[in-house]
Coordinates of C-alpha atoms and ligand atoms in Angstrom, one line a residue:
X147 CA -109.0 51.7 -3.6
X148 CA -106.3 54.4 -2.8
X149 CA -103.8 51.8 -1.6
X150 CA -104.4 49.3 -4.6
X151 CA -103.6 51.9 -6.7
X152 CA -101.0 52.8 -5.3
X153 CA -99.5 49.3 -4.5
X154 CA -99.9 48.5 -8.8
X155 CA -98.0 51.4 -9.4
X156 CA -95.1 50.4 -7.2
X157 CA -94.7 47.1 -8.6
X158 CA -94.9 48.7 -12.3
X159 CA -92.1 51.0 -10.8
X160 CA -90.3 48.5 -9.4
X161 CA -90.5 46.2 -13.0
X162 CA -88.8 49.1 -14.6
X163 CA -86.2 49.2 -12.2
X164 CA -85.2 46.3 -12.5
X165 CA -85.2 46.6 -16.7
X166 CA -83.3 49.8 -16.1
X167 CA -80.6 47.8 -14.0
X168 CA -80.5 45.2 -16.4
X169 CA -79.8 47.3 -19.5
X170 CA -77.3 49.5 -17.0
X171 CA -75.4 46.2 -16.1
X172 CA -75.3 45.6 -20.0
X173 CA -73.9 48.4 -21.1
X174 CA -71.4 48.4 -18.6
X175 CA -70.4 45.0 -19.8
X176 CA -70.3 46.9 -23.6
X177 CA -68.5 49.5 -22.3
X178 CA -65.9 47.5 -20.4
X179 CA -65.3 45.4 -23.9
X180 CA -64.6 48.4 -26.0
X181 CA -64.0 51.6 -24.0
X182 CA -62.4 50.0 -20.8
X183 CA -59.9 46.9 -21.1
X184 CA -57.9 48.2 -18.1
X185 CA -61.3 47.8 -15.7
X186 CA -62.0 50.8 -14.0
X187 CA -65.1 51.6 -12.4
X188 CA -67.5 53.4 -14.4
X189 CA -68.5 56.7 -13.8
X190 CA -72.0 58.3 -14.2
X191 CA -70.1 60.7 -16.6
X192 CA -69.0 57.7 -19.0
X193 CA -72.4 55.9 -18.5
X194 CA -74.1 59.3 -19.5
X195 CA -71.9 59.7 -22.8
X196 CA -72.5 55.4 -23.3
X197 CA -75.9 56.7 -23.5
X198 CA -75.2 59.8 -25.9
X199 CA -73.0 57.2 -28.3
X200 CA -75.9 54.2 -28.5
X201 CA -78.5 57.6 -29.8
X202 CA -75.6 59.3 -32.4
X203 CA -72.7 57.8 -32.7
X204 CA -71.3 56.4 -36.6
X205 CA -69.3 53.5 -36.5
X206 CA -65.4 55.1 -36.4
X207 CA -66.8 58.9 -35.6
X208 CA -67.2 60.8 -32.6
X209 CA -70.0 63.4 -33.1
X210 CA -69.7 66.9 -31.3
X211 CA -72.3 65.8 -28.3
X212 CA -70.4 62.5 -27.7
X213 CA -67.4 64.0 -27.5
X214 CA -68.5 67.0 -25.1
X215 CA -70.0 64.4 -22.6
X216 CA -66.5 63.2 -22.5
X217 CA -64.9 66.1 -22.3
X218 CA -67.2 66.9 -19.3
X219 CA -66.4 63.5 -17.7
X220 CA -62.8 64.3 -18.0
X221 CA -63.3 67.6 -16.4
X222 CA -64.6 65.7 -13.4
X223 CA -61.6 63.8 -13.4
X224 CA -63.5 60.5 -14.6
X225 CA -60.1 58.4 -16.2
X226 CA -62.6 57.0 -19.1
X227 CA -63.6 60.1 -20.2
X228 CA -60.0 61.7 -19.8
X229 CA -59.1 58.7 -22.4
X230 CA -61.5 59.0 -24.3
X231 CA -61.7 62.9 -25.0
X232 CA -57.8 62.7 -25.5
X233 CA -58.4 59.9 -28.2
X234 CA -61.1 62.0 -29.5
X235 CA -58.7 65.1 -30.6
X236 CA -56.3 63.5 -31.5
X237 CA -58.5 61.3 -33.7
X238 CA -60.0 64.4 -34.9
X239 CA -56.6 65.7 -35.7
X240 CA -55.6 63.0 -37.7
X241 CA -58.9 63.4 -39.9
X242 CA -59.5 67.0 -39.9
X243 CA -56.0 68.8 -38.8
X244 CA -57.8 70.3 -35.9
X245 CA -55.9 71.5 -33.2
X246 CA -53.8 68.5 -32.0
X247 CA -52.6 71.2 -29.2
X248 CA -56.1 70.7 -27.2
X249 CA -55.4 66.6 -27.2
X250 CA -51.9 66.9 -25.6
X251 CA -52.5 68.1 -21.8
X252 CA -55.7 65.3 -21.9
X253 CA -53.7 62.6 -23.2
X254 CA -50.9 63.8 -20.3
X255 CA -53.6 63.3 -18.1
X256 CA -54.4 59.9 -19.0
X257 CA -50.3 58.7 -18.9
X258 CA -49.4 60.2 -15.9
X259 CA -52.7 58.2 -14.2
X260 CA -51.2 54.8 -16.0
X261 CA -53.9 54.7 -18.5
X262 CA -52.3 52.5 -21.5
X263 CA -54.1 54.1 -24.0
X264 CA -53.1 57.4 -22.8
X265 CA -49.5 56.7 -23.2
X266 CA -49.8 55.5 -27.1
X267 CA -51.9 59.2 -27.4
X268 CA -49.4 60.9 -26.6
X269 CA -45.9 59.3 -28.0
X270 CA -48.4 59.7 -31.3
X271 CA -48.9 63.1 -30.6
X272 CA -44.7 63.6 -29.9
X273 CA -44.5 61.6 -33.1
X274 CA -46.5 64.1 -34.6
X275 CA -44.6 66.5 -33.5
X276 CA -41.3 65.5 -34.3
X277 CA -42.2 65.1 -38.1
X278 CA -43.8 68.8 -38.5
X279 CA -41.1 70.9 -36.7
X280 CA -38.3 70.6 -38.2
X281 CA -35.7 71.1 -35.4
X282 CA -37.4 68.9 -32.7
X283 CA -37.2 65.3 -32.2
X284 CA -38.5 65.2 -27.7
X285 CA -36.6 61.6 -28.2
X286 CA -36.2 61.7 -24.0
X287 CA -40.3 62.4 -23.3
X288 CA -41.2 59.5 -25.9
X289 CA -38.4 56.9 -24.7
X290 CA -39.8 58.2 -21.4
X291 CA -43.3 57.1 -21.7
X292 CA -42.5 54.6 -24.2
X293 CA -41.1 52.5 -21.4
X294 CA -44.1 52.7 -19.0
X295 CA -46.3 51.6 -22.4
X296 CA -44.3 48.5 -22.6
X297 CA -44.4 47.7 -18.7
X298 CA -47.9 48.3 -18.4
X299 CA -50.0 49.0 -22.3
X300 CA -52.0 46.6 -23.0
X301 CA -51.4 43.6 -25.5
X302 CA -52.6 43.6 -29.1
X303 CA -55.8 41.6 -28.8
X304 CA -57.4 43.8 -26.8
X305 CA -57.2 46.4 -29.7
X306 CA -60.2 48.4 -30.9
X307 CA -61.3 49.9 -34.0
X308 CA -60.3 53.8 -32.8
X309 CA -56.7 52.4 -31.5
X310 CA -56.0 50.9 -35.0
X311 CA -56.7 54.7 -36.1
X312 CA -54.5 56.5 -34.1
X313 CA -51.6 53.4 -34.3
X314 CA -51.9 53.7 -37.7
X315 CA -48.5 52.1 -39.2
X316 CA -47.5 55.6 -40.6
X317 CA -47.6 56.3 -37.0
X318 CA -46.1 53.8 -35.7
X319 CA -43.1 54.4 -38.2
X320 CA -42.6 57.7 -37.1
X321 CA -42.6 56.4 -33.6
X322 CA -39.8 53.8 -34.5
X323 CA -37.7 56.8 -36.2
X324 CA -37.8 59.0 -33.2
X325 CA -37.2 55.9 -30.7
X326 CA -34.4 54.9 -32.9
X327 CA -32.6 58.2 -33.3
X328 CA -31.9 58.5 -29.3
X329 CA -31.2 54.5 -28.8
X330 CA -28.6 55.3 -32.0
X331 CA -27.4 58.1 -29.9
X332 CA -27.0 56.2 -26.7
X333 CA -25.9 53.1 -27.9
X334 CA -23.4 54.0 -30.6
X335 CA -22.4 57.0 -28.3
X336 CA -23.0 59.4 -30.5
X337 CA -23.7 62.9 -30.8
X338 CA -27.2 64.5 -30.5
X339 CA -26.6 67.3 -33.4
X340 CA -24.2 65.8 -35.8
X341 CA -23.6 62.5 -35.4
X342 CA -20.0 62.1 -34.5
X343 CA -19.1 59.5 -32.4
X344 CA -16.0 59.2 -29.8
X345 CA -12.5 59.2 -31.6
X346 CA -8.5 59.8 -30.4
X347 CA -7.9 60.1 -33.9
X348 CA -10.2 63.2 -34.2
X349 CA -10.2 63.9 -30.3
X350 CA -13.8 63.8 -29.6
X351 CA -15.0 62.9 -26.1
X352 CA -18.6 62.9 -26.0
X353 CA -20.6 64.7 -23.1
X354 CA -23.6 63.6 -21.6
X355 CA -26.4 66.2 -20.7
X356 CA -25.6 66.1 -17.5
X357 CA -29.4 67.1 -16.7
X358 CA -31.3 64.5 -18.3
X359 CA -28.5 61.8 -19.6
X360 CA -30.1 61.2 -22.4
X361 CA -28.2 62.9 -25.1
X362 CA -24.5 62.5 -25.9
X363 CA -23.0 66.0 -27.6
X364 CA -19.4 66.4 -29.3
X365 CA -19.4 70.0 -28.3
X366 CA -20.4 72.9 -26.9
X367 CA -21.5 74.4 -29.7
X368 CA -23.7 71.6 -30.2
X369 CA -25.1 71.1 -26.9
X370 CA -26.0 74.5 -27.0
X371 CA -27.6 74.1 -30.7
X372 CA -29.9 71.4 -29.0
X373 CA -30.5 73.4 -26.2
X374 CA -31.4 76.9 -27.4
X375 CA -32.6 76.3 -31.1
X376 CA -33.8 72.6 -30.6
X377 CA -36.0 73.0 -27.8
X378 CA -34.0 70.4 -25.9
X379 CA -34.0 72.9 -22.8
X380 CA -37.8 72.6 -22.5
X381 CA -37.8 68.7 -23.0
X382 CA -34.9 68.4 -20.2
X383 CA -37.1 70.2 -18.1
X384 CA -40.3 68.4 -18.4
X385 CA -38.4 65.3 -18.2
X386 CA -36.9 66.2 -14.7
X387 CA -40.1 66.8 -13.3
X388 CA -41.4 63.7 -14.6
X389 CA -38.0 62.0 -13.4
X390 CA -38.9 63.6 -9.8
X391 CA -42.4 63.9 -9.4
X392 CA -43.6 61.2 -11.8
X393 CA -41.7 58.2 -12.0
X394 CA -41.4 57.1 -8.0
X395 CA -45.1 57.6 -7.6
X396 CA -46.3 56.2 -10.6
X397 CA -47.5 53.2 -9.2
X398 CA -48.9 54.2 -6.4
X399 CA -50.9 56.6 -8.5
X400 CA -51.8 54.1 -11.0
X401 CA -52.5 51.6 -8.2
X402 CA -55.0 54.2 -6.7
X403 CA -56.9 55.2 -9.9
X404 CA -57.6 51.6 -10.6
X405 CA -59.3 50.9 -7.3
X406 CA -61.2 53.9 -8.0
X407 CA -59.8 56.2 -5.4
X408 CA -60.9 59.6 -5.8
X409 CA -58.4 61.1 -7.8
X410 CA -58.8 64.6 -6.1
X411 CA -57.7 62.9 -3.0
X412 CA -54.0 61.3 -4.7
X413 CA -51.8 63.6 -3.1
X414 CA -49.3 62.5 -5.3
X415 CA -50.9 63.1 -8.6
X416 CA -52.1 66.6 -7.6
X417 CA -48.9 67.7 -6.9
X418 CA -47.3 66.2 -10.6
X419 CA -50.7 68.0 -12.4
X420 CA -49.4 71.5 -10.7
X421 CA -45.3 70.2 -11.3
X422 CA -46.2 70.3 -15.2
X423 CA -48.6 72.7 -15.3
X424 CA -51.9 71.5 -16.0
X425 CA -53.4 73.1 -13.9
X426 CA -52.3 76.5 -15.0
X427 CA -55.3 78.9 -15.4
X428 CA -57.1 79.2 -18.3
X429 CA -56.0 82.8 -19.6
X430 CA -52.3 81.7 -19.6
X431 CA -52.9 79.5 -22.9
X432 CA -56.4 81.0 -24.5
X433 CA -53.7 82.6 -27.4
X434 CA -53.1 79.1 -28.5
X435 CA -56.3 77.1 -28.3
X436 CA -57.5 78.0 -31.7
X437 CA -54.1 78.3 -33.5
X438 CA -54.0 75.5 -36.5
X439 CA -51.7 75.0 -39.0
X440 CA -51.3 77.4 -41.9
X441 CA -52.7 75.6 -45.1
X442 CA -55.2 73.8 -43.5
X443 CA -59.6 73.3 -44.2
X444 CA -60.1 77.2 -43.6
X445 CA -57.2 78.9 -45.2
X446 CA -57.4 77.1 -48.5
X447 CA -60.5 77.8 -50.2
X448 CA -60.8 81.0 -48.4
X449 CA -57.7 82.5 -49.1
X450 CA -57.5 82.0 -53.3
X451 CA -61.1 83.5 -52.9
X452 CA -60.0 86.2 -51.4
X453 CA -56.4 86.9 -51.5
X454 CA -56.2 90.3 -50.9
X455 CA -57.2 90.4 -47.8
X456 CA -55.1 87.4 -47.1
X457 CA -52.5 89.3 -48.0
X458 CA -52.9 92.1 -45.5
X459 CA -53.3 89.3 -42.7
X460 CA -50.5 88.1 -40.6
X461 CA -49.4 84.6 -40.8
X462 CA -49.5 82.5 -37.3
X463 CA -46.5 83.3 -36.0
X464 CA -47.0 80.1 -34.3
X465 CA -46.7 76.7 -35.5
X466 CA -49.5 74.7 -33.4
X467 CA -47.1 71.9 -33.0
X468 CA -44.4 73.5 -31.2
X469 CA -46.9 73.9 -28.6
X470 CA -46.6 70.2 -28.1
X471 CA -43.8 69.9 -26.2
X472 CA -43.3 72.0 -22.9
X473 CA -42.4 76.0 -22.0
X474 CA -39.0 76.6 -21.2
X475 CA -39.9 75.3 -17.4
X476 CA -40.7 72.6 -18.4
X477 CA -44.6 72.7 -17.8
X478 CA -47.3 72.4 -20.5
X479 CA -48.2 75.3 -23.1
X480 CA -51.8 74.4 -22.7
X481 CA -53.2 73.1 -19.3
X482 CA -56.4 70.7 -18.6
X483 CA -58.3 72.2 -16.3
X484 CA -57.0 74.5 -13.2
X485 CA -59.2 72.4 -11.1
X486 CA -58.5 69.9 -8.7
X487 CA -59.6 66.5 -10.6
Ligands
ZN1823 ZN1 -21.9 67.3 -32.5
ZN1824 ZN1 -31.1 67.0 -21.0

């Protein structure tokens, strides 16, 4: 009697495997449609937030749980997740001006694997940046990526509903202004700061930045404007690490992440996470995390109600979106994760 028992509840076991199975290979099937167009292998971390997004997830809105099963997948170094948490901030940025720092050393992550989405994240986020502080326009970093986006992004019909939100054409116009400022500047051979272009009449020889090449300056004084007070110091920086520890391994560490290589063992891609700084420990940036931009959800109705003590408090000295760029080595203001992933 015993083994009969046992035997029926084997086979009902097995019948659910099998359903199970089924619905997994489904939703992987989903999932590679709408989350994954460049085919990676799925991780138990994405599978687990596919399974969080099917209970709570609104069409076009990524709910707090959702979102923290991706952030947890990136933190284990799955490239889904990375993408998607990184698409997630930002996305969250753009609807409720929260902290577009936290979305930057993700969306990093993502580009410097050769993620496509990735790099679109983050020439947005430079985009971003170059319209809210005033002096900076990181021309170099987005021409930089720009050009791995058009080797390897992915074409238009492969779109999905949250990359039409964060390539909005606003966007994508202030993407075009930045791109076309330094391809004005290189082309035309004119200056970074002023716009003057080579003349014997006027005896102007432009100068290159001989660090970077990608800026041409009349003078001194204006290289050195761009330098100190246009945080072109910072963007040289990071683009010289990219230049050195990026760009002749990108392949190879692109190449690697698509076969599903464990990323902790890409010797390559470790060393470039350390190079810029992502890896920096946690207490270096925990000052910035929460810093938003003056005049935004909390400061509005809270300060006309109670402006005195408004008063008394300090303004953020810093403006969230200087934090975009790069220290003045070059690495990130905010890391990912210290961890090897
Ligand atoms: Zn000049
Ligand atoms: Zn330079």
């Amino acid at each position: 009697m015993k083994i009969v028992a046992r035997s029926n509840k084997k086979k009902k076991g097995a019948g659910k495997d099998k359903k199970l199975k089924k619905q997994k290979e489904q939703d992987e099937l989903t999932i590679s449609k709408l989350n994954n167009p460049d085919g990676y292998k799925v991780s138990k971390f994405f599978l687990r937030a596919y399974d969080l997004i099917k209970k709570f997830q609104e069409p076009g809105q990524t709910n707090a749980q959702v979102r923290n099963a991706y952030k947890i997948g990136a933190e284990n170094g799955c490239i889904i997740s990375i993408k998607e948490y990184a698409l997630a901030l930002a996305v969250r940025h753009e609807t409720t001006n929260d902290c577009i720092q936290l979305a930057l050393p993700w969306a990093l992550e993502g580009a410097i694997r050769g993620n496509s989405d990735c790099y679109r994240i983050l020439i947005n986020i430079y985009a971003a940046a170059c319209e809210k502080v005033d002096a900076y326009s990181p021309c170099a970093l987005c021409d930089y990526w720009m050009k791995f986006s058009n080797k390897w992004g992915i074409k238009n019909d492969t779109k999905d509903e949250n990359e039409e939100i964060i390539t909005s054409k606003d966007q994508k116009k202030r993407c075009g202004v930045i791109r076309n400022e330094l391809k004005d500047s290189l082309l035309f051979k004119e200056c970074a700061m002023c716009d003057e272009a080579d003349s014997v009449e006027f005896n102007v020889t432009l100068q290159r930045c001989e660090q970077c090449k990608m800026y041409y300056y009349c003078s001194e004084k204006c290289q050195s404007h761009h330098w100190n007070n246009q945080g072109h110091r910072s963007e040289c920086k990071q683009y010289q690490i990219l230049q050195k520890y990026h760009k002749p391994y990108a392949k190879e560490i692109r190449d690697a992440i698509k076969r599903g290589d464990d990323p902790k063992d890409i010797v390559r891609l470790q060393i470039l996470r350390k190079k810029l700084g992502l890896t920096r420990p946690r207490n270096d940036y925990e000052e910035y995390q929460n810093i938003k931009e003056a005049g935004t959800e909390e400061s509005t109705e809270l300060t006309a109600e109670f402006s005195t003590f408004s008063l008394e408090e300090e303004t953020p000295a810093v403006n969230p979106y200087s934090l975009l760029i790069a220290r003045e080595d070059g690495t990130v203001y905010l890391g990912s994760i210290p961890t090897v992933i």
